[in-house]
Amino acid sequence: MKCLIVDDEPLAIKIIDRFIDAVDDMEIVNTADNALEAYNILQREKIDVLFLDINMPELSGLDLLRTLKKKPIVVLTTAYRDYAVEGFELEVLDYLVKPIAMNRFMSTVERIRREYNKAELTNEDDQRSEFAFFKVNKKQVKVFFDEILWIESLKDYIRIVTKDKSLITHHNLNSVSKILPDNDFYRVHKSFIANMTKVSEMEGNMLLIGRQHIPVGRNFIKDIKERLLG
């Protein structure tokens, strides 16, 4: 994730720079000490995450946000708590109060990852493709949808199971369902999405896919029976 730090205090930039350097999937592509410079950077470079100070000369961080038609993920950084409500009205993701502690910063990083992954999975044109790339152990792995047997929820992660492999990636069932073919993949349980073209049997509240039985939740069973049996 490409990051821009905007702050009129060099020490504040240095601290966030050091924090980001400790995170494998984030990198700083630029810094700015005023909002006008930041605006120009945002116009010419792709920025995924903006760490933005509020109180700056000439143009405040909040004023900068109001000028942007399309915003990256925004994290406000400030010594004052008074702007929290106004910041969230501008749809910022988080609000870090200086001095920023490393553990608080890492909590923000987890929120950034969830938001970034959700945005990656959402196709603006709502077009479906035959495959998607998923981040697995720092690598982007290509997965063809017609090879997926089922997907299992593991809290903040999901397990994608194909005939040949099992992949764990940082997504949730709601976000991944947005890119799956509607006609083939159904939510069958609060913890499972199944590829219905791979179902060979249904007995009671269990689906058989390959040699694995997948549970069907009570709230889903009527719909699943109608889809399978017509």
Coordinates of N, CA and C in Angstrom, one line a residue, residues 97-212:
V97 N -4.0 10.4 17.8 CA -3.6 11.6 18.6 C -2.1 11.5 19.0
K98 N -1.4 12.6 18.7 CA 0.0 12.7 19.0 C 0.2 12.8 20.6
P99 N 1.3 12.3 21.1 CA 2.3 11.4 20.5 C 1.7 10.1 20.2
I100 N 2.0 9.5 19.1 CA 1.4 8.3 18.6 C 2.2 7.1 19.1
A101 N 1.6 6.2 19.8 CA 2.2 5.0 20.3 C 2.2 3.9 19.2
M102 N 3.3 3.1 19.2 CA 3.4 2.0 18.2 C 2.2 1.1 18.2
N103 N 1.8 0.7 19.4 CA 0.7 -0.3 19.5 C -0.6 0.3 18.9
R104 N -0.8 1.6 19.2 CA -2.0 2.3 18.6 C -1.9 2.4 17.1
F105 N -0.7 2.6 16.6 CA -0.5 2.7 15.1 C -0.8 1.4 14.5
M106 N -0.4 0.2 15.1 CA -0.6 -1.1 14.5 C -2.1 -1.4 14.5
S107 N -2.8 -0.9 15.5 CA -4.3 -1.1 15.5 C -4.9 -0.4 14.2
T108 N -4.3 0.7 13.9 CA -4.8 1.5 12.7 C -4.4 0.7 11.5
V109 N -3.2 0.1 11.4 CA -2.8 -0.6 10.3 C -3.7 -1.8 10.0
E110 N -4.2 -2.5 11.0 CA -5.2 -3.5 10.8 C -6.5 -3.0 10.1
R111 N -6.9 -1.9 10.6 CA -8.1 -1.3 10.0 C -7.9 -0.9 8.5
I112 N -6.7 -0.3 8.3 CA -6.3 0.0 6.9 C -6.3 -1.2 6.0
R113 N -5.7 -2.3 6.5 CA -5.7 -3.5 5.7 C -7.1 -4.0 5.3
R114 N -8.0 -4.0 6.3 CA -9.3 -4.5 6.0 C -10.0 -3.6 5.0
E115 N -9.8 -2.3 5.1 CA -10.5 -1.3 4.2 C -9.8 -1.5 2.8
Y116 N -8.5 -1.6 2.7 CA -7.8 -1.7 1.5 C -8.2 -3.0 0.7
N117 N -8.3 -4.1 1.5 CA -8.7 -5.4 0.9 C -10.1 -5.4 0.3
K118 N -11.0 -4.7 1.1 CA -12.4 -4.6 0.7 C -12.5 -3.8 -0.6
A119 N -11.7 -2.7 -0.7 CA -11.7 -1.9 -1.9 C -11.1 -2.6 -3.1
E120 N -10.1 -3.4 -2.9 CA -9.5 -4.2 -3.9 C -10.5 -5.2 -4.5
L121 N -11.4 -5.8 -3.7 CA -12.3 -6.8 -4.2 C -13.5 -6.2 -4.9
T122 N -13.7 -4.9 -4.7 CA -14.9 -4.3 -5.3 C -14.6 -3.7 -6.6
N123 N -15.2 -4.3 -7.7 CA -15.0 -3.8 -9.0 C -15.9 -2.7 -9.3
E124 N -15.4 -1.5 -9.6 CA -16.3 -0.3 -9.8 C -17.3 -0.5 -10.9
D125 N -17.0 -1.3 -11.9 CA -18.0 -1.5 -13.0 C -18.8 -2.7 -12.7
D126 N -18.7 -3.3 -11.6 CA -19.4 -4.5 -11.2 C -19.3 -5.6 -12.3
Q127 N -18.1 -5.8 -12.8 CA -17.8 -6.8 -13.8 C -17.2 -8.0 -13.1
R128 N -17.6 -9.2 -13.6 CA -17.0 -10.4 -13.0 C -16.0 -10.9 -13.9
S129 N -14.9 -11.5 -13.4 CA -13.8 -12.1 -14.2 C -13.8 -13.6 -13.9
E130 N -12.9 -14.3 -14.5 CA -12.8 -15.7 -14.3 C -11.9 -16.1 -13.2
F131 N -11.1 -15.1 -12.7 CA -10.2 -15.4 -11.6 C -9.9 -14.1 -10.8
A132 N -9.2 -14.3 -9.7 CA -8.8 -13.2 -8.8 C -7.5 -13.5 -8.2
F133 N -6.7 -12.5 -7.8 CA -5.5 -12.7 -7.1 C -5.7 -12.5 -5.6
F134 N -5.2 -13.4 -4.8 CA -5.3 -13.3 -3.3 C -3.9 -13.3 -2.7
K135 N -3.7 -12.4 -1.7 CA -2.4 -12.4 -1.1 C -2.3 -13.5 -0.1
V136 N -1.3 -14.3 -0.2 CA -1.0 -15.5 0.6 C 0.4 -15.5 1.0
N137 N 0.8 -15.3 2.2 CA 2.2 -15.3 2.7 C 3.0 -14.4 1.8
K138 N 2.6 -13.1 1.7 CA 3.3 -12.1 1.0 C 3.4 -12.3 -0.5
K139 N 2.7 -13.3 -1.1 CA 2.7 -13.5 -2.5 C 1.2 -13.4 -3.0
Q140 N 1.1 -12.9 -4.2 CA -0.2 -12.8 -4.9 C -0.5 -14.1 -5.7
V141 N -1.5 -14.8 -5.3 CA -1.8 -16.1 -5.9 C -3.0 -16.0 -6.7
K142 N -2.9 -16.5 -8.0 CA -4.0 -16.4 -8.9 C -4.9 -17.7 -8.7
V143 N -6.2 -17.4 -8.5 CA -7.2 -18.5 -8.3 C -8.3 -18.4 -9.3
F144 N -8.5 -19.5 -10.1 CA -9.7 -19.5 -11.0 C -10.9 -19.9 -10.2
F145 N -12.0 -19.1 -10.5 CA -13.2 -19.3 -9.7 C -13.8 -20.7 -9.9
D146 N -13.7 -21.3 -11.1 CA -14.3 -22.6 -11.4 C -13.5 -23.7 -10.7
E147 N -12.3 -23.4 -10.1 CA -11.6 -24.4 -9.4 C -11.9 -24.4 -7.9
I148 N -12.6 -23.4 -7.5 CA -12.9 -23.3 -6.0 C -14.0 -24.3 -5.7
L149 N -13.8 -25.0 -4.6 CA -14.8 -26.0 -4.1 C -15.7 -25.3 -3.0
W150 N -15.0 -24.7 -2.0 CA -15.7 -23.9 -1.0 C -14.8 -22.9 -0.4
I151 N -15.4 -22.0 0.4 CA -14.6 -21.0 1.1 C -15.1 -20.9 2.5
E152 N -14.2 -21.0 3.4 CA -14.5 -21.1 4.9 C -14.1 -19.8 5.6
S153 N -14.9 -19.3 6.5 CA -14.5 -18.1 7.3 C -13.7 -18.5 8.4
L154 N -12.6 -17.7 8.7 CA -11.7 -17.9 9.8 C -11.6 -16.6 10.5
K155 N -12.7 -16.0 11.0 CA -12.7 -14.7 11.6 C -12.2 -13.6 10.6
D156 N -11.0 -13.1 10.8 CA -10.6 -12.0 9.9 C -9.9 -12.6 8.6
Y157 N -9.9 -13.9 8.5 CA -9.3 -14.5 7.3 C -10.3 -15.5 6.7
I158 N -10.0 -15.9 5.5 CA -10.8 -17.0 4.8 C -9.9 -18.1 4.3
R159 N -10.4 -19.3 4.2 CA -9.7 -20.4 3.6 C -10.4 -20.7 2.3
I160 N -9.7 -20.6 1.2 CA -10.2 -21.0 -0.1 C -9.7 -22.4 -0.5
V161 N -10.6 -23.3 -0.7 CA -10.3 -24.7 -1.0 C -10.6 -25.0 -2.4
T162 N -9.5 -25.5 -3.1 CA -9.7 -26.1 -4.4 C -9.4 -27.6 -4.4
K163 N -9.4 -28.2 -5.5 CA -9.1 -29.7 -5.5 C -7.7 -29.9 -5.1
D164 N -6.8 -29.0 -5.5 CA -5.3 -29.2 -5.3 C -4.7 -28.5 -4.1
K165 N -5.4 -27.4 -3.6 CA -4.7 -26.6 -2.6 C -5.7 -25.9 -1.6
S166 N -5.2 -25.5 -0.5 CA -6.0 -24.7 0.4 C -5.2 -23.4 0.8
L167 N -5.8 -22.3 0.5 CA -5.1 -21.0 0.7 C -5.8 -20.2 1.8
I168 N -5.0 -19.5 2.6 CA -5.6 -18.6 3.7 C -5.2 -17.2 3.4
T169 N -6.2 -16.3 3.3 CA -5.9 -14.9 2.9 C -6.8 -14.0 3.8
H170 N -6.3 -12.8 3.9 CA -6.9 -11.8 4.8 C -8.1 -11.1 4.1
H171 N -9.3 -11.8 4.2 CA -10.5 -11.3 3.6 C -11.7 -11.8 4.5
N172 N -12.9 -11.4 4.2 CA -14.1 -12.0 4.9 C -15.0 -12.5 3.8
L173 N -16.0 -13.3 4.2 CA -17.0 -13.9 3.3 C -17.8 -12.8 2.5
N174 N -18.1 -11.7 3.2 CA -18.9 -10.7 2.5 C -18.2 -10.0 1.4
S175 N -16.9 -9.7 1.7 CA -16.1 -9.0 0.6 C -15.8 -9.9 -0.5
V176 N -15.4 -11.2 -0.3 CA -15.1 -12.1 -1.4 C -16.3 -12.4 -2.2
S177 N -17.5 -12.5 -1.6 CA -18.7 -12.8 -2.3 C -19.0 -11.8 -3.5
K178 N -18.5 -10.6 -3.3 CA -18.7 -9.6 -4.3 C -18.1 -9.8 -5.7
I179 N -17.0 -10.7 -5.7 CA -16.3 -11.0 -6.9 C -16.6 -12.4 -7.5
L180 N -17.3 -13.2 -6.7 CA -17.6 -14.5 -7.2 C -18.8 -14.6 -8.1
P181 N -18.8 -15.5 -9.1 CA -20.0 -15.6 -10.0 C -21.2 -15.9 -9.2
D182 N -22.3 -15.1 -9.4 CA -23.5 -15.2 -8.7 C -24.2 -16.5 -8.9
N183 N -24.1 -17.1 -10.1 CA -24.9 -18.3 -10.4 C -24.3 -19.5 -9.8
D184 N -23.1 -19.5 -9.4 CA -22.4 -20.7 -9.0 C -22.2 -20.8 -7.4
F185 N -21.9 -19.6 -6.8 CA -21.5 -19.6 -5.4 C -22.6 -19.0 -4.6
Y186 N -22.9 -19.8 -3.5 CA -24.0 -19.4 -2.6 C -23.5 -19.5 -1.1
R187 N -23.9 -18.6 -0.3 CA -23.7 -18.6 1.1 C -24.6 -19.7 1.6
V188 N -24.0 -20.8 2.2 CA -24.8 -21.9 2.7 C -24.8 -21.9 4.2
H189 N -24.0 -21.1 4.8 CA -23.8 -21.1 6.3 C -23.1 -19.8 6.7
K190 N -23.2 -19.4 7.9 CA -22.6 -18.2 8.3 C -21.0 -18.2 8.1
S191 N -20.5 -19.5 8.0 CA -19.1 -19.6 7.9 C -18.6 -20.2 6.6
F192 N -19.6 -20.5 5.6 CA -19.2 -21.2 4.4 C -19.9 -20.6 3.2
I193 N -19.1 -20.5 2.1 CA -19.7 -20.2 0.7 C -19.3 -21.5 -0.1
A194 N -20.3 -22.0 -0.8 CA -20.0 -23.3 -1.5 C -20.2 -23.0 -3.0
N195 N -19.4 -23.7 -3.8 CA -19.6 -23.7 -5.3 C -20.6 -24.8 -5.6
M196 N -21.8 -24.4 -5.9 CA -22.9 -25.3 -6.0 C -22.7 -26.3 -7.2
T197 N -21.9 -25.9 -8.2 CA -21.6 -26.8 -9.3 C -20.8 -28.0 -8.9
K198 N -20.2 -27.9 -7.7 CA -19.3 -29.0 -7.2 C -20.0 -29.9 -6.2
V199 N -21.3 -29.6 -5.9 CA -22.1 -30.4 -4.9 C -22.5 -31.7 -5.6
S200 N -22.2 -32.8 -5.0 CA -22.6 -34.1 -5.5 C -23.8 -34.7 -4.8
E201 N -23.9 -34.4 -3.5 CA -25.1 -34.9 -2.7 C -25.5 -33.9 -1.7
M202 N -26.8 -34.0 -1.3 CA -27.3 -33.3 -0.1 C -28.1 -34.2 0.7
E203 N -27.7 -34.3 2.0 CA -28.4 -35.2 2.9 C -28.6 -34.4 4.2
G204 N -29.9 -34.2 4.6 CA -30.2 -33.4 5.7 C -29.7 -32.0 5.6
N205 N -28.8 -31.5 6.5 CA -28.3 -30.2 6.4 C -26.8 -30.2 6.0
M206 N -26.4 -31.3 5.2 CA -25.0 -31.4 4.8 C -24.9 -31.5 3.3
L207 N -23.9 -30.8 2.7 CA -23.6 -30.9 1.3 C -22.3 -31.7 1.2
L208 N -22.3 -32.5 0.2 CA -21.0 -33.3 -0.1 C -20.3 -32.7 -1.3
I209 N -19.1 -32.2 -1.1 CA -18.3 -31.6 -2.1 C -17.0 -32.4 -2.1
G210 N -16.7 -33.2 -3.2 CA -15.6 -34.1 -3.1 C -15.8 -35.1 -2.0
R211 N -14.9 -35.1 -1.1 CA -15.1 -36.1 0.1 C -15.4 -35.3 1.4
Q212 N -15.7 -34.0 1.2 CA -15.9 -33.2 2.4 C -17.4 -32.8 2.5

